[in-house]
mmCIF file of C-alpha atoms and ligand atoms in Angstrom:
data_model
loop_
_atom_site.group_PDB
_atom_site.id
_atom_site.type_symbol
_atom_site.label_atom_id
_atom_site.label_comp_id
_atom_site.label_asym_id
_atom_site.label_seq_id
_atom_site.Cartn_x
_atom_site.Cartn_y
_atom_site.Cartn_z
ATOM 1 C CA UNK A 1 202.700 89.273 137.512
ATOM 2 C CA UNK A 2 200.800 91.453 135.111
ATOM 3 C CA UNK A 3 197.192 90.346 135.467
ATOM 4 C CA UNK A 4 195.554 93.187 133.590
ATOM 5 C CA UNK A 5 192.493 91.754 131.928
ATOM 6 C CA UNK A 6 192.185 92.489 128.223
ATOM 7 C CA UNK A 7 189.025 92.971 126.179
ATOM 8 C CA UNK A 8 188.586 89.214 125.916
ATOM 9 C CA UNK A 9 189.554 88.947 129.558
ATOM 10 C CA UNK A 10 192.647 86.909 128.839
ATOM 11 C CA UNK A 11 195.526 87.541 131.195
ATOM 12 C CA UNK A 12 199.129 87.038 130.254
ATOM 13 C CA UNK A 13 199.137 83.967 132.558
ATOM 14 C CA UNK A 14 196.255 82.403 130.638
ATOM 15 C CA UNK A 15 197.827 83.146 127.291
ATOM 16 C CA UNK A 16 201.237 81.858 128.382
ATOM 17 C CA UNK A 17 199.637 78.573 129.456
ATOM 18 C CA UNK A 18 197.541 78.106 126.304
ATOM 19 C CA UNK A 19 198.478 75.342 123.844
ATOM 20 C CA UNK A 20 199.020 75.781 121.013
ATOM 21 C CA UNK A 21 200.041 79.390 121.585
ATOM 22 C CA UNK A 22 199.543 81.343 118.361
ATOM 23 C CA UNK A 23 201.432 84.589 117.762
ATOM 24 C CA UNK A 24 200.978 86.524 114.561
ATOM 25 C CA UNK A 25 201.311 89.987 113.108
ATOM 26 C CA UNK A 26 203.499 91.951 110.737
ATOM 27 C CA UNK A 27 207.241 91.556 110.476
ATOM 28 C CA UNK A 28 207.348 95.339 111.033
ATOM 29 C CA UNK A 29 204.892 97.887 112.329
ATOM 30 C CA UNK A 30 204.611 100.340 109.418
ATOM 31 C CA UNK A 31 201.606 102.591 109.984
ATOM 32 C CA UNK A 32 198.960 102.890 112.672
ATOM 33 C CA UNK A 33 196.297 101.757 110.228
ATOM 34 C CA UNK A 34 198.307 98.695 109.126
ATOM 35 C CA UNK A 35 198.911 97.583 112.726
ATOM 36 C CA UNK A 36 195.324 98.056 113.878
ATOM 37 C CA UNK A 37 193.711 96.581 110.771
ATOM 38 C CA UNK A 38 196.017 93.521 110.890
ATOM 39 C CA UNK A 39 195.226 93.074 114.589
ATOM 40 C CA UNK A 40 191.476 93.340 113.978
ATOM 41 C CA UNK A 41 191.532 90.747 111.220
ATOM 42 C CA UNK A 42 193.731 88.427 113.287
ATOM 43 C CA UNK A 43 191.419 88.748 116.280
ATOM 44 C CA UNK A 44 188.454 87.905 114.047
ATOM 45 C CA UNK A 45 189.931 84.501 113.269
ATOM 46 C CA UNK A 46 189.517 83.644 116.944
ATOM 47 C CA UNK A 47 192.733 81.644 116.716
ATOM 48 C CA UNK A 48 195.422 84.210 117.513
ATOM 49 C CA UNK A 49 196.535 84.970 121.082
ATOM 50 C CA UNK A 50 199.299 87.513 120.658
ATOM 51 C CA UNK A 51 199.945 90.309 118.157
ATOM 52 C CA UNK A 52 203.606 90.527 117.134
ATOM 53 C CA UNK A 53 205.182 93.514 115.373
ATOM 54 C CA UNK A 54 208.807 94.505 114.882
ATOM 55 C CA UNK A 55 209.362 98.070 116.088
ATOM 56 C CA UNK A 56 213.155 98.083 115.760
ATOM 57 C CA UNK A 57 214.405 95.925 112.887
ATOM 58 C CA UNK A 58 217.941 94.552 112.889
ATOM 59 C CA UNK A 59 218.600 94.507 109.144
ATOM 60 C CA UNK A 60 221.518 92.648 107.647
ATOM 61 C CA UNK A 61 222.368 95.527 105.295
ATOM 62 C CA UNK A 62 221.962 99.266 105.986
ATOM 63 C CA UNK A 63 219.526 101.205 103.853
ATOM 64 C CA UNK A 64 216.631 98.824 104.348
ATOM 65 C CA UNK A 65 213.696 99.825 106.527
ATOM 66 C CA UNK A 66 215.033 99.690 110.077
ATOM 67 C CA UNK A 67 211.743 99.890 111.913
ATOM 68 C CA UNK A 68 209.363 102.697 112.767
ATOM 69 C CA UNK A 69 210.814 102.975 116.281
ATOM 70 C CA UNK A 70 209.180 104.032 119.529
ATOM 71 C CA UNK A 71 206.416 105.971 117.788
ATOM 72 C CA UNK A 72 204.893 102.603 116.751
ATOM 73 C CA UNK A 73 204.414 101.425 120.338
ATOM 74 C CA UNK A 74 201.193 103.435 120.966
ATOM 75 C CA UNK A 75 199.749 101.773 117.831
ATOM 76 C CA UNK A 76 200.223 98.389 119.502
ATOM 77 C CA UNK A 77 198.601 99.740 122.652
ATOM 78 C CA UNK A 78 195.644 100.856 120.562
ATOM 79 C CA UNK A 79 195.481 97.483 118.793
ATOM 80 C CA UNK A 80 195.411 95.712 122.150
ATOM 81 C CA UNK A 81 192.671 97.982 123.397
ATOM 82 C CA UNK A 82 190.518 97.412 120.333
ATOM 83 C CA UNK A 83 191.041 93.670 119.916
ATOM 84 C CA UNK A 84 192.033 92.168 123.265
ATOM 85 C CA UNK A 85 195.139 90.641 121.700
ATOM 86 C CA UNK A 86 198.239 90.761 123.868
ATOM 87 C CA UNK A 87 201.316 92.313 122.247
ATOM 88 C CA UNK A 88 204.905 91.217 121.636
ATOM 89 C CA UNK A 89 207.916 93.094 120.244
ATOM 90 C CA UNK A 90 211.599 92.370 119.694
ATOM 91 C CA UNK A 91 214.066 94.152 121.975
ATOM 92 C CA UNK A 92 217.822 94.392 121.578
ATOM 93 C CA UNK A 93 218.934 97.153 123.969
ATOM 94 C CA UNK A 94 218.128 98.593 127.399
ATOM 95 C CA UNK A 95 216.409 101.616 125.830
ATOM 96 C CA UNK A 96 214.174 99.393 123.723
ATOM 97 C CA UNK A 97 213.236 97.360 126.818
ATOM 98 C CA UNK A 98 212.349 100.564 128.700
ATOM 99 C CA UNK A 99 210.237 101.871 125.834
ATOM 100 C CA UNK A 100 208.439 98.545 125.397
ATOM 101 C CA UNK A 101 207.656 98.393 129.119
ATOM 102 C CA UNK A 102 206.536 102.022 129.141
ATOM 103 C CA UNK A 103 203.940 101.244 126.468
ATOM 104 C CA UNK A 104 202.655 98.087 128.201
ATOM 105 C CA UNK A 105 203.999 95.502 125.781
ATOM 106 C CA UNK A 106 203.061 92.087 127.230
ATOM 107 C CA UNK A 107 205.850 89.866 125.893
ATOM 108 C CA UNK A 108 209.291 90.729 124.564
ATOM 109 C CA UNK A 109 211.469 88.563 122.375
ATOM 110 C CA UNK A 110 215.181 88.480 121.747
ATOM 111 C CA UNK A 111 215.952 88.209 118.033
ATOM 112 C CA UNK A 112 218.306 85.738 116.379
ATOM 113 C CA UNK A 113 220.929 88.407 115.684
ATOM 114 C CA UNK A 114 220.882 89.437 119.341
ATOM 115 C CA UNK A 115 221.037 85.943 120.853
ATOM 116 C CA UNK A 116 224.489 85.546 119.264
ATOM 117 C CA UNK A 117 225.835 88.527 121.206
ATOM 118 C CA UNK A 118 226.312 87.974 124.961
ATOM 119 C CA UNK A 119 226.900 91.736 125.547
ATOM 120 C CA UNK A 120 223.511 92.623 124.053
ATOM 121 C CA UNK A 121 221.719 89.737 125.743
ATOM 122 C CA UNK A 122 223.197 90.815 129.081
ATOM 123 C CA UNK A 123 222.132 94.417 128.484
ATOM 124 C CA UNK A 124 218.561 93.305 127.751
ATOM 125 C CA UNK A 125 218.582 90.946 130.754
ATOM 126 C CA UNK A 126 219.824 93.711 133.071
ATOM 127 C CA UNK A 127 217.128 96.075 131.802
ATOM 128 C CA UNK A 128 214.518 93.397 132.598
ATOM 129 C CA UNK A 129 215.744 92.829 136.152
ATOM 130 C CA UNK A 130 212.874 93.140 138.620
ATOM 131 C CA UNK A 131 210.248 93.147 135.858
ATOM 132 C CA UNK A 132 207.820 90.274 135.521
ATOM 133 C CA UNK A 133 207.367 90.006 131.776
ATOM 134 C CA UNK A 134 207.606 86.818 129.690
ATOM 135 C CA UNK A 135 210.600 86.638 127.370
ATOM 136 C CA UNK A 136 210.906 84.576 124.214
ATOM 137 C CA UNK A 137 214.414 83.821 123.005
ATOM 138 C CA UNK A 138 215.031 83.039 119.352
ATOM 139 C CA UNK A 139 217.753 80.611 118.396
ATOM 140 C CA UNK A 140 221.016 82.318 117.383
ATOM 141 C CA UNK A 141 221.516 82.634 113.619
ATOM 142 C CA UNK A 142 224.357 80.093 113.780
ATOM 143 C CA UNK A 143 223.739 76.507 114.904
ATOM 144 C CA UNK A 144 225.178 76.846 118.424
ATOM 145 C CA UNK A 145 223.145 75.480 121.318
ATOM 146 C CA UNK A 146 225.585 76.905 123.856
ATOM 147 C CA UNK A 147 224.856 80.486 122.719
ATOM 148 C CA UNK A 148 221.118 79.817 122.862
ATOM 149 C CA UNK A 149 221.523 78.269 126.317
ATOM 150 C CA UNK A 150 223.710 81.175 127.446
ATOM 151 C CA UNK A 151 220.990 83.656 126.491
ATOM 152 C CA UNK A 152 218.416 81.633 128.446
ATOM 153 C CA UNK A 153 220.734 81.591 131.474
ATOM 154 C CA UNK A 154 221.359 85.353 131.342
ATOM 155 C CA UNK A 155 217.628 86.103 131.181
ATOM 156 C CA UNK A 156 216.830 83.546 133.909
ATOM 157 C CA UNK A 157 219.536 85.021 136.163
ATOM 158 C CA UNK A 158 217.868 88.421 135.816
ATOM 159 C CA UNK A 159 214.876 86.867 137.576
ATOM 160 C CA UNK A 160 212.586 86.314 134.582
ATOM 161 C CA UNK A 161 210.314 83.362 135.358
ATOM 162 C CA UNK A 162 208.484 82.866 132.083
ATOM 163 C CA UNK A 163 210.976 82.087 129.362
ATOM 164 C CA UNK A 164 210.142 80.496 126.036
ATOM 165 C CA UNK A 165 212.206 79.465 123.034
ATOM 166 C CA UNK A 166 211.568 80.323 119.389
ATOM 167 C CA UNK A 167 213.019 78.038 116.737
ATOM 168 C CA UNK A 168 213.517 80.221 113.619
ATOM 169 C CA UNK A 169 216.168 78.167 111.813
ATOM 170 C CA UNK A 170 219.875 78.708 111.151
ATOM 171 C CA UNK A 171 221.486 80.708 108.375
ATOM 172 C CA UNK A 172 223.962 79.294 105.900
ATOM 173 C CA UNK A 173 225.792 80.625 102.871
ATOM 174 C CA UNK A 174 224.192 80.075 99.480
ATOM 175 C CA UNK A 175 220.658 79.411 98.435
ATOM 176 C CA UNK A 176 218.953 76.480 100.024
ATOM 177 C CA UNK A 177 215.428 75.200 100.107
ATOM 178 C CA UNK A 178 214.976 77.269 103.270
ATOM 179 C CA UNK A 179 215.797 80.862 104.112
ATOM 180 C CA UNK A 180 217.088 79.472 107.407
ATOM 181 C CA UNK A 181 217.668 75.727 107.634
ATOM 182 C CA UNK A 182 215.490 74.293 110.393
ATOM 183 C CA UNK A 183 218.020 71.726 111.645
ATOM 184 C CA UNK A 184 215.208 70.179 113.653
ATOM 185 C CA UNK A 185 217.571 68.024 115.708
ATOM 186 C CA UNK A 186 219.054 71.138 117.344
ATOM 187 C CA UNK A 187 215.684 72.436 118.479
ATOM 188 C CA UNK A 188 214.762 68.955 119.701
ATOM 189 C CA UNK A 189 218.012 68.738 121.671
ATOM 190 C CA UNK A 190 217.391 72.225 123.126
ATOM 191 C CA UNK A 191 213.921 71.098 124.191
ATOM 192 C CA UNK A 192 215.373 67.921 125.727
ATOM 193 C CA UNK A 193 217.837 70.019 127.741
ATOM 194 C CA UNK A 194 215.145 72.498 128.839
ATOM 195 C CA UNK A 195 211.931 70.503 129.252
ATOM 196 C CA UNK A 196 210.343 73.322 131.278
ATOM 197 C CA UNK A 197 210.637 75.952 128.534
ATOM 198 C CA UNK A 198 208.004 76.260 125.856
ATOM 199 C CA UNK A 199 209.214 75.825 122.281
ATOM 200 C CA UNK A 200 207.552 77.866 119.574
ATOM 201 C CA UNK A 201 208.198 77.401 115.884
ATOM 202 C CA UNK A 202 208.697 80.319 113.483
ATOM 203 C CA UNK A 203 207.982 78.900 110.024
ATOM 204 C CA UNK A 204 208.069 82.407 108.472
ATOM 205 C CA UNK A 205 211.792 82.936 109.011
ATOM 206 C CA UNK A 206 212.598 79.270 108.331
ATOM 207 C CA UNK A 207 210.803 79.242 104.962
ATOM 208 C CA UNK A 208 211.299 82.809 103.759
ATOM 209 C CA UNK A 209 208.301 82.217 101.449
ATOM 210 C CA UNK A 210 204.634 81.769 102.095
ATOM 211 C CA UNK A 211 203.883 78.647 100.029
ATOM 212 C CA UNK A 212 205.873 76.253 102.226
ATOM 213 C CA UNK A 213 204.832 77.583 105.649
ATOM 214 C CA UNK A 214 202.242 74.852 106.114
ATOM 215 C CA UNK A 215 204.770 72.011 105.834
ATOM 216 C CA UNK A 216 207.112 73.462 108.438
ATOM 217 C CA UNK A 217 204.253 74.418 110.750
ATOM 218 C CA UNK A 218 202.775 70.917 110.482
ATOM 219 C CA UNK A 219 206.118 69.308 111.187
ATOM 220 C CA UNK A 220 206.523 71.470 114.304
ATOM 221 C CA UNK A 221 203.082 70.430 115.550
ATOM 222 C CA UNK A 222 203.908 66.779 114.825
ATOM 223 C CA UNK A 223 207.020 67.258 116.965
ATOM 224 C CA UNK A 224 204.885 68.523 119.866
ATOM 225 C CA UNK A 225 205.926 72.183 119.715
ATOM 226 C CA UNK A 226 203.972 74.464 122.054
ATOM 227 C CA UNK A 227 202.996 77.045 119.477
ATOM 228 C CA UNK A 228 203.659 78.994 116.294
ATOM 229 C CA UNK A 229 204.755 82.535 115.485
ATOM 230 C CA UNK A 230 203.788 83.407 111.913
ATOM 231 C CA UNK A 231 204.134 86.779 110.197
ATOM 232 C CA UNK A 232 200.973 88.301 108.757
ATOM 233 C CA UNK A 233 200.156 91.588 107.057
ATOM 234 C CA UNK A 234 197.055 93.130 105.487
ATOM 235 C CA UNK A 235 199.009 93.651 102.246
ATOM 236 C CA UNK A 236 201.930 91.173 102.340
ATOM 237 C CA UNK A 237 203.312 91.907 98.868
ATOM 238 C CA UNK A 238 203.827 95.536 99.799
ATOM 239 C CA UNK A 239 205.250 94.896 103.264
ATOM 240 C CA UNK A 240 208.267 97.041 104.130
ATOM 241 C CA UNK A 241 210.213 93.978 105.302
ATOM 242 C CA UNK A 242 210.013 90.215 104.699
ATOM 243 C CA UNK A 243 207.301 90.641 102.030
ATOM 244 C CA UNK A 244 207.738 87.184 100.500
ATOM 245 C CA UNK A 245 207.049 85.235 103.664
ATOM 246 C CA UNK A 246 204.066 87.138 105.058
ATOM 247 C CA UNK A 247 200.450 86.031 104.646
ATOM 248 C CA UNK A 248 197.165 87.869 105.052
ATOM 249 C CA UNK A 249 195.165 87.216 108.233
ATOM 250 C CA UNK A 250 192.701 85.280 106.050
ATOM 251 C CA UNK A 251 195.479 83.089 104.684
ATOM 252 C CA UNK A 252 196.750 82.586 108.227
ATOM 253 C CA UNK A 253 193.286 81.460 109.260
ATOM 254 C CA UNK A 254 193.208 78.945 106.385
ATOM 255 C CA UNK A 255 196.689 77.716 107.222
ATOM 256 C CA UNK A 256 195.748 77.130 110.847
ATOM 257 C CA UNK A 257 192.627 75.275 109.677
ATOM 258 C CA UNK A 258 194.735 73.001 107.477
ATOM 259 C CA UNK A 259 197.076 71.943 110.268
ATOM 260 C CA UNK A 260 196.323 68.585 111.833
ATOM 261 C CA UNK A 261 196.633 69.346 115.539
ATOM 262 C CA UNK A 262 198.098 66.438 117.439
ATOM 263 C CA UNK A 263 197.833 65.658 121.124
ATOM 264 C CA UNK A 264 200.782 64.469 123.105
ATOM 265 C CA UNK A 265 198.591 62.020 124.964
ATOM 266 C CA UNK A 266 195.018 60.820 125.429
ATOM 267 C CA UNK A 267 193.268 59.122 128.320
ATOM 268 C CA UNK A 268 192.062 55.973 126.550
ATOM 269 C CA UNK A 269 193.066 52.698 128.256
ATOM 270 C CA UNK A 270 192.902 50.748 124.998
ATOM 271 C CA UNK A 271 195.277 53.189 123.339
ATOM 272 C CA UNK A 272 197.696 53.051 126.257
ATOM 273 C CA UNK A 273 197.698 49.223 126.366
ATOM 274 C CA UNK A 274 198.376 48.965 122.652
ATOM 275 C CA UNK A 275 201.116 51.563 122.945
ATOM 276 C CA UNK A 276 202.688 49.785 125.951
ATOM 277 C CA UNK A 277 202.834 46.519 124.021
ATOM 278 C CA UNK A 278 204.474 48.135 121.039
ATOM 279 C CA UNK A 279 206.932 49.975 123.272
ATOM 280 C CA UNK A 280 207.832 46.685 124.967
ATOM 281 C CA UNK A 281 208.527 45.207 121.567
ATOM 282 C CA UNK A 282 210.799 48.135 120.771
ATOM 283 C CA UNK A 283 212.642 47.674 124.068
ATOM 284 C CA UNK A 284 213.204 43.972 123.300
ATOM 285 C CA UNK A 285 214.424 44.729 119.814
ATOM 286 C CA UNK A 286 216.755 47.422 121.148
ATOM 287 C CA UNK A 287 218.138 44.929 123.690
ATOM 288 C CA UNK A 288 218.746 42.422 120.920
ATOM 289 C CA UNK A 289 220.429 45.022 118.764
ATOM 290 C CA UNK A 290 222.789 45.888 121.610
ATOM 291 C CA UNK A 291 223.598 42.223 122.215
ATOM 292 C CA UNK A 292 224.399 41.818 118.550
ATOM 293 C CA UNK A 293 226.489 44.984 118.490
ATOM 294 C CA UNK A 294 228.428 43.702 121.508
ATOM 295 C CA UNK A 295 229.078 40.447 119.664
ATOM 296 C CA UNK A 296 230.134 42.367 116.582
ATOM 297 C CA UNK A 297 232.712 44.251 118.628
ATOM 298 C CA UNK A 298 234.094 40.957 119.994
ATOM 299 C CA UNK A 299 234.593 39.749 116.423
ATOM 300 C CA UNK A 300 236.270 43.071 115.577
ATOM 301 C CA UNK A 301 238.636 42.529 118.499
ATOM 302 C CA UNK A 302 239.531 39.069 117.154
ATOM 303 C CA UNK A 303 240.325 40.665 113.813
ATOM 304 C CA UNK A 304 242.394 43.204 115.741
ATOM 305 C CA UNK A 305 244.462 40.355 117.206
ATOM 306 C CA UNK A 306 245.236 38.991 113.726
ATOM 307 C CA UNK A 307 246.124 42.436 112.485
ATOM 308 C CA UNK A 308 248.444 42.906 115.433
ATOM 309 C CA UNK A 309 250.184 39.565 114.862
ATOM 310 C CA UNK A 310 250.652 40.419 111.192
ATOM 311 C CA UNK A 311 251.429 44.113 111.700
ATOM 312 C CA UNK A 312 248.536 45.387 109.546
ATOM 313 C CA UNK A 313 246.795 48.792 109.777
ATOM 314 C CA UNK A 314 243.452 48.989 111.568
ATOM 315 C CA UNK A 315 241.767 51.113 108.921
ATOM 316 C CA UNK A 316 241.206 49.406 105.616
ATOM 317 C CA UNK A 317 239.167 51.681 103.392
ATOM 318 C CA UNK A 318 238.382 49.068 100.758
ATOM 319 C CA UNK A 319 236.853 46.767 103.285
ATOM 320 C CA UNK A 320 234.740 49.561 104.726
ATOM 321 C CA UNK A 321 233.452 50.519 101.269
ATOM 322 C CA UNK A 322 232.539 46.887 100.702
ATOM 323 C CA UNK A 323 230.587 46.816 103.989
ATOM 324 C CA UNK A 324 228.714 49.999 103.029
ATOM 325 C CA UNK A 325 227.845 48.790 99.514
ATOM 326 C CA UNK A 326 226.384 45.564 100.914
ATOM 327 C CA UNK A 327 224.452 47.529 103.521
ATOM 328 C CA UNK A 328 222.991 49.967 100.988
ATOM 329 C CA UNK A 329 221.606 47.091 98.907
ATOM 330 C CA UNK A 330 220.201 45.168 101.870
ATOM 331 C CA UNK A 331 219.028 48.341 103.563
ATOM 332 C CA UNK A 332 217.023 49.442 100.534
ATOM 333 C CA UNK A 333 215.138 46.135 100.545
ATOM 334 C CA UNK A 334 214.311 46.738 104.217
ATOM 335 C CA UNK A 335 213.152 50.309 103.657
ATOM 336 C CA UNK A 336 216.187 51.886 105.357
ATOM 337 C CA UNK A 337 217.395 55.137 103.819
ATOM 338 C CA UNK A 338 220.905 55.508 102.465
ATOM 339 C CA UNK A 339 221.403 58.448 104.816
ATOM 340 C CA UNK A 340 220.540 56.316 107.846
ATOM 341 C CA UNK A 341 222.726 53.392 106.696
ATOM 342 C CA UNK A 342 225.673 55.749 106.234
ATOM 343 C CA UNK A 343 225.266 57.338 109.667
ATOM 344 C CA UNK A 344 224.684 54.001 111.369
ATOM 345 C CA UNK A 345 227.653 52.227 109.792
ATOM 346 C CA UNK A 346 229.902 55.227 110.369
ATOM 347 C CA UNK A 347 229.113 54.998 114.071
ATOM 348 C CA UNK A 348 229.550 51.202 114.166
ATOM 349 C CA UNK A 349 232.771 51.450 112.178
ATOM 350 C CA UNK A 350 234.281 54.054 114.514
ATOM 351 C CA UNK A 351 233.392 51.920 117.519
ATOM 352 C CA UNK A 352 234.974 48.852 115.814
ATOM 353 C CA UNK A 353 238.143 50.802 115.076
ATOM 354 C CA UNK A 354 238.326 51.892 118.716
ATOM 355 C CA UNK A 355 238.001 48.292 119.878
ATOM 356 C CA UNK A 356 240.659 47.133 117.415
ATOM 357 C CA UNK A 357 243.002 49.963 118.344
ATOM 358 C CA UNK A 358 242.731 48.948 121.992
ATOM 359 C CA UNK A 359 243.766 45.411 121.033
ATOM 360 C CA UNK A 360 246.657 46.667 118.897
ATOM 361 C CA UNK A 361 247.941 48.849 121.722
ATOM 362 C CA UNK A 362 247.537 46.202 124.398
HETATM 363 C C1 PEP B 401 211.498 88.893 113.097
HETATM 364 O O1 PEP B 401 210.885 88.127 113.861
HETATM 365 O O2 PEP B 401 210.952 89.691 112.337
HETATM 366 C C2 PEP B 401 212.962 88.769 113.046
HETATM 367 C C3 PEP B 401 213.757 89.802 112.805
HETATM 368 O O3 PEP B 401 213.347 87.524 113.227
HETATM 369 P P1 PEP B 401 214.792 86.858 113.454
HETATM 370 O O4 PEP B 401 215.367 87.479 114.679
HETATM 371 O O5 PEP B 401 214.404 85.420 113.650
HETATM 372 O O6 PEP B 401 215.583 87.083 112.207
HETATM 373 MN MN1 MN B 402 210.594 89.229 109.796
#
């Protein structure tokens, strides 16, 4: 393990264990002055743990700035020396891993466009074999948990102990509210499958614009994420990549001040008793709901019997529409969203059809 103490005496172990972990810095390293000045201002906030900077930029279209390349790595080294911030860069090939290691980068991350490609992930993993450096793995650009999981497995198999996940959203065709749709449920499911891996949120690449960063960052904190990676730049409007979504270190400081930081747990007995009681109530209600659903299925089976005797189809669209219309009206009065009612009744309806089909085929 790399235990080199930095200016502030923080080791990579300490930083890796810190919650919330805050990573910030420019989308791309552009000039030595830009990197060092951004780092200095970030360090001054006292809230940032790791300086990020893209050295090699995987751009969707050729002709855009593709990163300053290896010559930017000494700038990061300098920034670390002057500020005590640890450093993180994106790597996508064996050569990039070697260069990053050569210049003492503390953390590497695998970008969204690399996570989708098992050949590249394997190449990076092989280059990391025998090296004890933390690796952050961004979600693939497409909503596929298996690809994300596969990347984690390849890196873990190479012997990397400290692996973290970055949720940066998923791309889709056409303009949406987000540059990359967060699809929170996928990140939550990934976290459920990998409870030991830290989950960091990347509001910059989810939002694609600076004015909505706070909402996404707050939501991530509400969902108990372990940290944030947010792009910052001393002159965001003139950034060579991702200009619209970057903020100044001062704006980052304000944003972090605005976030309501939530704890997963506290040690108060009163709080725990109250919570236990409410959770018991929920358990009882869930039990009742299941009982009622079981009864509902028995009624559906009786209907199935009649349908069988009279040779009638199981699916009757009109009837289902009628059920939904009733539910929307009642649901609204109870404060249940139309979206929830639709999902819930779809699930109940499919289960009913399965029960009826069993009866018809018996
Ligand atoms: C980045 O972090 O600048 C980047 C290229 O992100 P992503 O891989 O999420 O697109
Ligand atoms: Mn970027």
